Amino acid sequence: MMSVGGQQALQDMIELQMYLVAQSQQTPWPLFPRSTKTRSDGRKPKRNPVESSAAKELVEQGFIEPTSNRTFVVSKSGFEFYKQEIQPHS
């Protein structure tokens, strides 16, 4: 089972092509676009910044993975979880 905050963060990361930047455990983690292009549909993230507890949950479950010491992107298992559990309900 995943928290609503974790689900929304994962959904934003996939659908809006965003990445998380790790902060301290007490500070929310900001989301940033992976592309410099402006979104034509005007959609904004549901959760920005992401509560550190939701980010930690995504890391612990392997749904996001580091690309550097502070930058996290969606992992293959995170994308599969999204396709099976989140996308059908959106």
GROMACS .gro file of C-alpha atoms in nm:
model
   90
    1MET     CA    1   0.000   0.000   0.000
    2MET     CA    2   0.128   0.347  -0.085
    3SER     CA    3   0.029   0.681   0.066
    4VAL     CA    4  -0.169   0.932  -0.139
    5GLY     CA    5   0.129   1.169  -0.129
    6GLY     CA    6   0.357   0.898  -0.265
    7GLN     CA    7   0.112   0.807  -0.541
    8GLN     CA    8   0.065   1.170  -0.645
    9ALA     CA    9   0.439   1.235  -0.646
   10LEU     CA   10   0.502   0.926  -0.860
   11GLN     CA   11   0.219   1.024  -1.095
   12ASP     CA   12   0.361   1.377  -1.132
   13MET     CA   13   0.711   1.244  -1.194
   14ILE     CA   14   0.587   1.017  -1.475
   15GLU     CA   15   0.309   1.220  -1.636
   16LEU     CA   16   0.484   1.558  -1.610
   17GLN     CA   17   0.835   1.416  -1.663
   18MET     CA   18   0.981   1.552  -1.342
   19TYR     CA   19   1.258   1.461  -1.099
   20LEU     CA   20   1.299   1.504  -0.724
   21VAL     CA   21   1.587   1.679  -0.550
   22ALA     CA   22   1.668   1.533  -0.210
   23GLN     CA   23   1.660   1.762   0.090
   24SER     CA   24   1.690   1.692   0.460
   25GLN     CA   25   1.445   1.456   0.626
   26GLN     CA   26   1.254   1.750   0.774
   27THR     CA   27   1.230   1.953   0.451
   28PRO     CA   28   0.999   1.876   0.156
   29TRP     CA   29   1.171   1.770  -0.166
   30PRO     CA   30   1.110   1.993  -0.470
   31LEU     CA   31   1.007   1.858  -0.810
   32PHE     CA   32   1.165   2.000  -1.125
   33PRO     CA   33   1.085   1.941  -1.494
   34ARG     CA   34   1.322   1.710  -1.677
   35SER     CA   35   1.292   1.923  -1.989
   36THR     CA   36   1.336   2.296  -2.042
   37LYS     CA   37   1.032   2.300  -2.272
   38THR     CA   38   0.720   2.464  -2.132
   39ARG     CA   39   0.419   2.234  -2.101
   40SER     CA   40   0.158   2.318  -2.363
   41ASP     CA   41  -0.131   2.174  -2.160
   42GLY     CA   42  -0.063   2.397  -1.859
   43ARG     CA   43  -0.073   2.108  -1.609
   44LYS     CA   44   0.096   2.160  -1.276
   45PRO     CA   45   0.214   1.900  -1.026
   46LYS     CA   46  -0.033   1.782  -0.761
   47ARG     CA   47   0.246   1.774  -0.504
   48ASN     CA   48   0.530   2.023  -0.527
   49PRO     CA   49   0.720   2.008  -0.307
   50VAL     CA   50   0.684   1.645  -0.202
   51GLU     CA   51   0.678   1.573   0.171
   52SER     CA   52   0.999   1.402   0.278
   53SER     CA   53   0.802   1.107   0.417
   54ALA     CA   54   0.645   1.043   0.074
   55ALA     CA   55   0.984   1.075  -0.099
   56LYS     CA   56   1.138   0.836   0.153
   57GLU     CA   57   0.853   0.591   0.089
   58LEU     CA   58   0.922   0.600  -0.287
   59VAL     CA   59   1.294   0.543  -0.230
   60GLU     CA   60   1.239   0.256   0.017
   61GLN     CA   61   0.997   0.081  -0.219
   62GLY     CA   62   1.238   0.122  -0.510
   63PHE     CA   63   0.997   0.335  -0.714
   64ILE     CA   64   1.251   0.614  -0.755
   65GLU     CA   65   1.626   0.583  -0.786
   66PRO     CA   66   1.919   0.822  -0.760
   67THR     CA   67   2.093   0.957  -1.069
   68SER     CA   68   2.330   1.159  -0.852
   69ASN     CA   69   2.374   1.210  -0.479
   70ARG     CA   70   2.063   1.436  -0.462
   71THR     CA   71   1.861   1.377  -0.781
   72PHE     CA   72   1.598   1.102  -0.808
   73VAL     CA   73   1.404   0.976  -1.112
   74VAL     CA   74   1.138   0.708  -1.156
   75SER     CA   75   1.277   0.353  -1.165
   76LYS     CA   76   1.156   0.074  -1.390
   77SER     CA   77   0.960  -0.079  -1.099
   78GLY     CA   78   0.808   0.264  -1.023
   79PHE     CA   79   0.691   0.295  -1.382
   80GLU     CA   80   0.543  -0.057  -1.373
   81PHE     CA   81   0.362   0.019  -1.047
   82TYR     CA   82   0.222   0.337  -1.204
   83LYS     CA   83   0.098   0.147  -1.512
   84GLN     CA   84  -0.070  -0.125  -1.303
   85GLU     CA   85  -0.200   0.062  -1.000
   86ILE     CA   86  -0.224   0.435  -1.061
   87GLN     CA   87  -0.285   0.498  -1.432
   88PRO     CA   88  -0.605   0.290  -1.458
   89HIS     CA   89  -0.761   0.497  -1.176
   90SER     CA   90  -0.660   0.840  -1.313
   0.00000   0.00000   0.00000
